[in-house]
Short mmCIF file of the C-alpha atoms (twelve columns), coordinates in Angstrom:
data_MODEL
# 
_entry.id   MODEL 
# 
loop_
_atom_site.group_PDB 
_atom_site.id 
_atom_site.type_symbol 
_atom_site.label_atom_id 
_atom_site.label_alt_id 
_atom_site.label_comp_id 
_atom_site.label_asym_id 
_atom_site.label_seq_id 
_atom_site.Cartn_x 
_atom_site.Cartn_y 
_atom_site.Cartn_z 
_atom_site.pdbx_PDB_model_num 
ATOM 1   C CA . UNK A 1   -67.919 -155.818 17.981  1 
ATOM 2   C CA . UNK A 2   -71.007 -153.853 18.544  1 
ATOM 3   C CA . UNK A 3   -72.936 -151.948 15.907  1 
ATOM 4   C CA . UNK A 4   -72.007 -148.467 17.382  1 
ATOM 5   C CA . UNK A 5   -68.420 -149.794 18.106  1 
ATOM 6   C CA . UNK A 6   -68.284 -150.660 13.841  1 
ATOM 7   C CA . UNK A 7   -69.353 -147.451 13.134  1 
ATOM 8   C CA . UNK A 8   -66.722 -145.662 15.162  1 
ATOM 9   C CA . UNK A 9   -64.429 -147.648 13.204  1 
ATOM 10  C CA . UNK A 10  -65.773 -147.212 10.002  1 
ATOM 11  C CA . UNK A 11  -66.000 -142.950 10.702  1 
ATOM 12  C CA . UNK A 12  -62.560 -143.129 11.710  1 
ATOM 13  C CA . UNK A 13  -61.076 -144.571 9.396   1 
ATOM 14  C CA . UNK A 14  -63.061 -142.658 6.630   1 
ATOM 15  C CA . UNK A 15  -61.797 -139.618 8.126   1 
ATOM 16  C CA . UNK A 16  -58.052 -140.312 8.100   1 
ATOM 17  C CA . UNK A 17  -57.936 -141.434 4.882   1 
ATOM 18  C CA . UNK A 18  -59.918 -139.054 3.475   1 
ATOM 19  C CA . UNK A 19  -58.300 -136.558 5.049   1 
ATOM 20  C CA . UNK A 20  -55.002 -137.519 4.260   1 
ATOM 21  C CA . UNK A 21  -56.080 -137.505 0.495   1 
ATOM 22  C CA . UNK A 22  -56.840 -133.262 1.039   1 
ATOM 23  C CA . UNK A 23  -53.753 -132.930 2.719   1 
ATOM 24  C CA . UNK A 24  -51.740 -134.408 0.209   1 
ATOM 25  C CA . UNK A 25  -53.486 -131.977 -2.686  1 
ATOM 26  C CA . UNK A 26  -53.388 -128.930 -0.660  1 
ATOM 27  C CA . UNK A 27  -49.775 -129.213 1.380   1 
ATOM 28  C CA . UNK A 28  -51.643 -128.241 4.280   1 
ATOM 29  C CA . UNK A 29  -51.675 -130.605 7.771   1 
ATOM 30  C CA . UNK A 30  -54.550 -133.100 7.240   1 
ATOM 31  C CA . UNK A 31  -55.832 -132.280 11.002  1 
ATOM 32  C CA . UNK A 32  -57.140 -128.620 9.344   1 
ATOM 33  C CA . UNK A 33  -59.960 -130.732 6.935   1 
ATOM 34  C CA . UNK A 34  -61.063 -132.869 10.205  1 
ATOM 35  C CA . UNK A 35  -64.116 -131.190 10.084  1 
ATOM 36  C CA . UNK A 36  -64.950 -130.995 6.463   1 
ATOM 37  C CA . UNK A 37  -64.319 -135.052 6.608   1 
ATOM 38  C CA . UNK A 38  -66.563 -135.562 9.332   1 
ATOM 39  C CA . UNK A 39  -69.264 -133.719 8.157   1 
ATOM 40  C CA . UNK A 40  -69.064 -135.244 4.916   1 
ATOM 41  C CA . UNK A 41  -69.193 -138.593 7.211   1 
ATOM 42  C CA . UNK A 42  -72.299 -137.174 8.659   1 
ATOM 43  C CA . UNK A 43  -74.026 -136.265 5.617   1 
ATOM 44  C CA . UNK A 44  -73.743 -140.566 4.585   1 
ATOM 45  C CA . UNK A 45  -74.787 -142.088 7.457   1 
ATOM 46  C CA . UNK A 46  -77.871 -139.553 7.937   1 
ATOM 47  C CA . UNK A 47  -78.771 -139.864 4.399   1 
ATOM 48  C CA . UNK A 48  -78.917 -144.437 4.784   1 
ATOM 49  C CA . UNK A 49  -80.581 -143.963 8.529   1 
ATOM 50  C CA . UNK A 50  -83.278 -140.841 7.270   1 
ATOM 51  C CA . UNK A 51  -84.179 -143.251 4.319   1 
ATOM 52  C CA . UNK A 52  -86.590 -145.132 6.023   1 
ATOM 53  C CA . UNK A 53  -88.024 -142.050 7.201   1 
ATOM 54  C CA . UNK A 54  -87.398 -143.051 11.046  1 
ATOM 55  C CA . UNK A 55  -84.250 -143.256 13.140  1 
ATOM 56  C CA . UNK A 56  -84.735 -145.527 16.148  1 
ATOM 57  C CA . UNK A 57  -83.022 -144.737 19.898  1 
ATOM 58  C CA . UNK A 58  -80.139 -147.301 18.785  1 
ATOM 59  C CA . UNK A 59  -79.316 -145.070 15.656  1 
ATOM 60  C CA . UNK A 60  -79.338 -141.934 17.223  1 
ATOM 61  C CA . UNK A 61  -77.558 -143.116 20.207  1 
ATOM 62  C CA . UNK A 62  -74.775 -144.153 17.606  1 
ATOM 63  C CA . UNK A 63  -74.448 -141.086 15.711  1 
ATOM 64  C CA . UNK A 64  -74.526 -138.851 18.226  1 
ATOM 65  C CA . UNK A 65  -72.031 -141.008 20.447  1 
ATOM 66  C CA . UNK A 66  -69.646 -140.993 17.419  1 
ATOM 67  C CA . UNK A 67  -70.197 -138.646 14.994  1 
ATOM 68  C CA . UNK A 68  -71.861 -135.542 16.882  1 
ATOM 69  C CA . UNK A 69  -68.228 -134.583 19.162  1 
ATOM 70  C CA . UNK A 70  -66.393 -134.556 15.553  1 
ATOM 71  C CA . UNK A 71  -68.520 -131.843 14.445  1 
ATOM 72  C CA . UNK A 72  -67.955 -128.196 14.904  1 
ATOM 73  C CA . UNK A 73  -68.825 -127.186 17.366  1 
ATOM 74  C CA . UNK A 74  -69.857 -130.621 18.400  1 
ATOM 75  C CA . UNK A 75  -73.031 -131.647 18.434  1 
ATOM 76  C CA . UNK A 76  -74.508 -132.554 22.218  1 
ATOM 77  C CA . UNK A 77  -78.369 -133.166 22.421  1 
ATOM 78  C CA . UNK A 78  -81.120 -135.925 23.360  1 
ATOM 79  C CA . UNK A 79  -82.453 -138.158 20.965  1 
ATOM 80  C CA . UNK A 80  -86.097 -136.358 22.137  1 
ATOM 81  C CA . UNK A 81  -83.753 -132.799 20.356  1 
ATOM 82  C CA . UNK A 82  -82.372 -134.453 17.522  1 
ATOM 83  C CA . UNK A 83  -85.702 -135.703 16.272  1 
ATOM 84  C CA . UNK A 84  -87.083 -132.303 16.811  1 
ATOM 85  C CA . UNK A 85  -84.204 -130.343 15.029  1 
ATOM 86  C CA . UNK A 86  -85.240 -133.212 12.179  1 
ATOM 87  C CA . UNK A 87  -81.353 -133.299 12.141  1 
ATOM 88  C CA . UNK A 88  -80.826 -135.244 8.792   1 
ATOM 89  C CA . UNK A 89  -82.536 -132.922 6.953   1 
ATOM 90  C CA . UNK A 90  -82.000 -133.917 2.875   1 
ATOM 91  C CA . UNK A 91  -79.379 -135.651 3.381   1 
ATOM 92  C CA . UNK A 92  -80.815 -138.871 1.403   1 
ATOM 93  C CA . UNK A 93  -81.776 -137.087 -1.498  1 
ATOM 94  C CA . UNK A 94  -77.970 -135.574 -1.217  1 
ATOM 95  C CA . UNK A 95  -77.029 -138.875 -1.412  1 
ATOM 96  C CA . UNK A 96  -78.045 -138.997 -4.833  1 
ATOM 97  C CA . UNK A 97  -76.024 -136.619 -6.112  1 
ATOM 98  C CA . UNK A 98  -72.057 -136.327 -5.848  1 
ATOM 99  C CA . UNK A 99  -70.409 -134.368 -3.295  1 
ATOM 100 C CA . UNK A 100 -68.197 -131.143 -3.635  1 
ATOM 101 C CA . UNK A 101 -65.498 -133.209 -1.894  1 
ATOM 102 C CA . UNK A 102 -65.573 -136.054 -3.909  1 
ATOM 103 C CA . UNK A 103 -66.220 -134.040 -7.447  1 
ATOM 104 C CA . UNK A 104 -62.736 -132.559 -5.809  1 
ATOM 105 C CA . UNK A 105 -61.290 -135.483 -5.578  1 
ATOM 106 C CA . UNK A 106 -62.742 -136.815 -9.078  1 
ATOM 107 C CA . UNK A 107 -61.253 -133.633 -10.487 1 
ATOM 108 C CA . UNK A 108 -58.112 -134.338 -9.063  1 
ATOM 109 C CA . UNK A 109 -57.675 -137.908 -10.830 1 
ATOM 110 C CA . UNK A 110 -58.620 -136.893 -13.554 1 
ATOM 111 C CA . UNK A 111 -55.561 -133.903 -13.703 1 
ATOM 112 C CA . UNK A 112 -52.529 -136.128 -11.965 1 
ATOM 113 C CA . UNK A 113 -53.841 -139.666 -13.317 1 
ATOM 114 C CA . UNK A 114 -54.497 -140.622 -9.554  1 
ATOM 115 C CA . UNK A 115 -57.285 -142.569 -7.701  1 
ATOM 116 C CA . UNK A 116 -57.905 -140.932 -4.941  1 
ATOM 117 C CA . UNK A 117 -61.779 -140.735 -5.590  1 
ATOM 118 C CA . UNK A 118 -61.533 -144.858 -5.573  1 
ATOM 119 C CA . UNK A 119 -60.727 -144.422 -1.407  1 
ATOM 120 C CA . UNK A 120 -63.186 -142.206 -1.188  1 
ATOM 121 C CA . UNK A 121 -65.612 -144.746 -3.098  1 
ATOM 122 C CA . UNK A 122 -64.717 -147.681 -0.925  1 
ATOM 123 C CA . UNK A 123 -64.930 -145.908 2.427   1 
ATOM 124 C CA . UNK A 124 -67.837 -144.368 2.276   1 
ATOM 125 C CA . UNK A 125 -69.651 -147.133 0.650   1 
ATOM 126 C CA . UNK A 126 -68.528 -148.888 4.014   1 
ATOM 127 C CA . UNK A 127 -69.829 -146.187 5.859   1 
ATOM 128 C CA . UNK A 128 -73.227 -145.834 4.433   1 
ATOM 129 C CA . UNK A 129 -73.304 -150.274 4.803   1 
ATOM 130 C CA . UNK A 130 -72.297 -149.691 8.483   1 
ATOM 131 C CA . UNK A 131 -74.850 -147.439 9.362   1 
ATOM 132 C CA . UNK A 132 -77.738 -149.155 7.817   1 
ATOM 133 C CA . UNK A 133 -76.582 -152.458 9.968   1 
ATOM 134 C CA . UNK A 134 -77.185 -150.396 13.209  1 
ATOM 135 C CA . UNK A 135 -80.727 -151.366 12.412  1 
ATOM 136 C CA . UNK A 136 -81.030 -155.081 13.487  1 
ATOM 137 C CA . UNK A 137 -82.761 -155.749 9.430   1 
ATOM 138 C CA . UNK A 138 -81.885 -152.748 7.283   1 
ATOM 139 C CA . UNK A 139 -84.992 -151.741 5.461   1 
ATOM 140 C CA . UNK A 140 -85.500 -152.140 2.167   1 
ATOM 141 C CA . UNK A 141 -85.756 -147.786 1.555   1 
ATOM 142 C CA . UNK A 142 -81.715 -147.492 2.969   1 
ATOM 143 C CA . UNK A 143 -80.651 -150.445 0.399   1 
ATOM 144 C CA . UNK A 144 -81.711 -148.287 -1.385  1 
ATOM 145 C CA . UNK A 145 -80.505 -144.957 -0.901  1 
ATOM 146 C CA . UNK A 146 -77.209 -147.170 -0.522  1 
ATOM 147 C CA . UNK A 147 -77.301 -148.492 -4.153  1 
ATOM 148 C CA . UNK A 148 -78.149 -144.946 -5.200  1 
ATOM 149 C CA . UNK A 149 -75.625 -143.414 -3.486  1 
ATOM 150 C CA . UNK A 150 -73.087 -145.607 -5.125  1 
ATOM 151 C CA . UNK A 151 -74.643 -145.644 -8.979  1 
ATOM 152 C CA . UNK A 152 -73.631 -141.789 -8.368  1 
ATOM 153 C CA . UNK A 153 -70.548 -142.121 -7.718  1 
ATOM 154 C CA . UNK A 154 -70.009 -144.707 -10.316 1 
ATOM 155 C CA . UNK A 155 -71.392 -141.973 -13.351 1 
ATOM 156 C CA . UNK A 156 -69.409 -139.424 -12.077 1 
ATOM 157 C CA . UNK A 157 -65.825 -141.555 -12.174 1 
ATOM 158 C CA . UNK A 158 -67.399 -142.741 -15.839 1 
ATOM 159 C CA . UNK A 159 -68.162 -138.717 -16.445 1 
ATOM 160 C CA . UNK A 160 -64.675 -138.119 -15.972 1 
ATOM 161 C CA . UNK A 161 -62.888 -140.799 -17.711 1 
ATOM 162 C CA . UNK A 162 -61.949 -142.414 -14.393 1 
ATOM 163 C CA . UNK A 163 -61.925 -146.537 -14.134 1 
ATOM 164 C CA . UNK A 164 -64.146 -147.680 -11.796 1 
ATOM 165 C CA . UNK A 165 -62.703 -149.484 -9.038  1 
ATOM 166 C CA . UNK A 166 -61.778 -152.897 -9.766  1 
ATOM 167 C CA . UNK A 167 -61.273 -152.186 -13.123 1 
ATOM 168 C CA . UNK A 168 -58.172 -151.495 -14.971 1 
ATOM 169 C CA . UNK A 169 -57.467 -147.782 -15.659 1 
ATOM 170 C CA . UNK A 170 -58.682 -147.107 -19.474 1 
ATOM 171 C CA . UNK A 171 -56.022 -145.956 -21.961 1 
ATOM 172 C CA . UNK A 172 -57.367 -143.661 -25.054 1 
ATOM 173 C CA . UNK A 173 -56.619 -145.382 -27.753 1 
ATOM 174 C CA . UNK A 174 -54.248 -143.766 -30.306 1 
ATOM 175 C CA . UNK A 175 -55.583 -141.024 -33.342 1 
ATOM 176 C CA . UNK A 176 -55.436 -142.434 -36.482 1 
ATOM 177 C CA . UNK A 177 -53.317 -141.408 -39.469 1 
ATOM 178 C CA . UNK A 178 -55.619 -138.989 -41.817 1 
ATOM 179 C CA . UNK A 179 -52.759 -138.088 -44.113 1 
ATOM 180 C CA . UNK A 180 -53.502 -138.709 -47.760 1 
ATOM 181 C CA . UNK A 181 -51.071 -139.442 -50.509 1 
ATOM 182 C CA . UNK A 182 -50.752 -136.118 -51.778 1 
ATOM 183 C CA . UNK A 183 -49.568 -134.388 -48.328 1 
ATOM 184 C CA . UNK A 184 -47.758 -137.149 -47.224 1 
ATOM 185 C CA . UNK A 185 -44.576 -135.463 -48.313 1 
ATOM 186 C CA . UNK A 186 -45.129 -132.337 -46.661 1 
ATOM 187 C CA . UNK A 187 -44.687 -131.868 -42.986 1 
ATOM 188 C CA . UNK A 188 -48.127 -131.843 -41.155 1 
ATOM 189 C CA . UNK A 189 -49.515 -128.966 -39.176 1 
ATOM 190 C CA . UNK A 190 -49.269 -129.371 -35.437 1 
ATOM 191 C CA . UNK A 191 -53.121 -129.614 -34.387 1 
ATOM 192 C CA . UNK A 192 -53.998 -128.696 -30.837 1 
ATOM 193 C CA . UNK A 193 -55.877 -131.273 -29.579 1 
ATOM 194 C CA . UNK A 194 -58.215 -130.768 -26.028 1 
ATOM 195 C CA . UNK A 195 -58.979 -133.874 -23.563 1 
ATOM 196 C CA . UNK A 196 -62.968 -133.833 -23.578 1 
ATOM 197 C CA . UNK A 197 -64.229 -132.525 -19.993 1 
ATOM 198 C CA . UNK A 198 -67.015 -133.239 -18.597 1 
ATOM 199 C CA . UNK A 199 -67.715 -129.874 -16.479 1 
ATOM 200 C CA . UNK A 200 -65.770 -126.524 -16.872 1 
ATOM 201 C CA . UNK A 201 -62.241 -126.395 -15.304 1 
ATOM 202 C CA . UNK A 202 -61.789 -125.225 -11.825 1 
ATOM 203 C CA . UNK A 203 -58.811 -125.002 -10.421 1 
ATOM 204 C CA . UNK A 204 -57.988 -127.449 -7.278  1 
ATOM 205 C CA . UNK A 205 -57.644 -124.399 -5.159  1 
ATOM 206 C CA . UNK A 206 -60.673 -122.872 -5.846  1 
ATOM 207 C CA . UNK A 207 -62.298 -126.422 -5.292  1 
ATOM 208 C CA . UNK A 208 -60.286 -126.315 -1.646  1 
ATOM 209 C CA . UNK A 209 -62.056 -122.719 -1.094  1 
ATOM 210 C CA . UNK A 210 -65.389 -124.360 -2.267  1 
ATOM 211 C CA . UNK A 211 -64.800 -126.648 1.234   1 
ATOM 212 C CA . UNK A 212 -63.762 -123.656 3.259   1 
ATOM 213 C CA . UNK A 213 -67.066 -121.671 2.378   1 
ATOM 214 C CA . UNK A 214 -68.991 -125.022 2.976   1 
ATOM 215 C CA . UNK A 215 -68.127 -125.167 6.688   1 
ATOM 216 C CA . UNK A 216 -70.852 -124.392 8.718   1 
ATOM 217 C CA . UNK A 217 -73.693 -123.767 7.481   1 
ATOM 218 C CA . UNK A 218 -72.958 -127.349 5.437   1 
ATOM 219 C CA . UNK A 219 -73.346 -129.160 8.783   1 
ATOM 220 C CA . UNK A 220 -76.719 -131.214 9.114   1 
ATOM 221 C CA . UNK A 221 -76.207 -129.747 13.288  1 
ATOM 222 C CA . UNK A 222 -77.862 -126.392 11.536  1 
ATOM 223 C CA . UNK A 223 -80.459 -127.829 10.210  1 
# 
């Protein structure tokens, strides 16, 4: 299997699982995030191939044969246009930094005890390893974007109490008795007790808006 023909693979399948993870949160038809998916795809393989600050003919030719007809509206220029448009933008230094979709999805796990962000963690990490192997020797600057890419992802699972993948899921351990001798005969005072969280709440639906206003002008096409 060719390089290009891996890639396809690896986009597609990031994309249905993906979006099969918003369509189970949302109860909407997964086909209506196809675009935020595969411009979240877009954003990781343009941040490992802009690392190196060069994209060859090969790379191009494979993102723009896969990715660019998934975009909307779907991205159709030369290699000559793409390099002029400097299509990728930030995207590596985005890399660096979690995405709304997967904060969503981190959020999410961390409400209904689910581990959705783990697919999302092992499919993209295959995505970003794919697209650095459409260079014949991946350089050294897309390792490393890759291995920052996924220490990211790693602190924000940790920043929300979410086991990292391959890990077993972590248990808080139980509060300990505080009751002296004294009170022990008297009935204690419920205490409401609060989960620590690591950002303010937000609602899943207003995270779900948060991906409606991002389509668009999110798209590395505008840049």
């Amino acid at each position: 299997m060719t390089a290009a023909a891996l890639l396809a693979d690896a986009v597609g399948t990031f994309c249905a699982q993906i979006g099969e993870q918003l369509a189970a949160l949302s109860n909407k038809p997964a086909v209506g995030f196809l675009a935020d998916v595969a411009n979240e795809a877009s954003n990781i393989v343009g941040g490992v191939l802009a690392a190196d600050g060069r994209c060859t003919d090969g790379e191009l030719d494979a993102y723009l044969d896969v990715i660019g007809p998934l975009l909307q509206p779907p991205l159709v220029v030369s290699n000559m246009a793409a390099r002029e448009l400097q299509l990728f933008g930030d995207t590596t230094e985005q890399l660096s930094r979690p995405s709304v979709l997967f904060d969503l999805l981190c959020r999410a796990d961390a409400q209904r005890g689910s581990q959705r962000s783990h697919l999302y963690y092992e499919h993209a990490l295959r995505l970003a390893h794919v697209a650095a192997a459409l260079d014949l020797v991946p350089s050294a600057s897309e390792l490393t974007a890759i291995d920052g890419f996924r220490s990211a992802m790693l602190q924000h699972l940790d920043s929300f109490g979410i086991a990292r993948p391959g890990r077993p899921a972590v248990t808080a351990a139980p509060l300990p008795s505080s009751t002296t001798p004294a009170a022990s005969s008297v009935a204690p005072t419920p205490t409401p007790t609060t989960a620590p969280a690591p950002a303010p709440a937000r609602s899943l639906t207003d995270l779900l808006a948060e991906l409606d206003r991002l389509r668009g002008p999110g798209n590395v096409k505008a840049q």
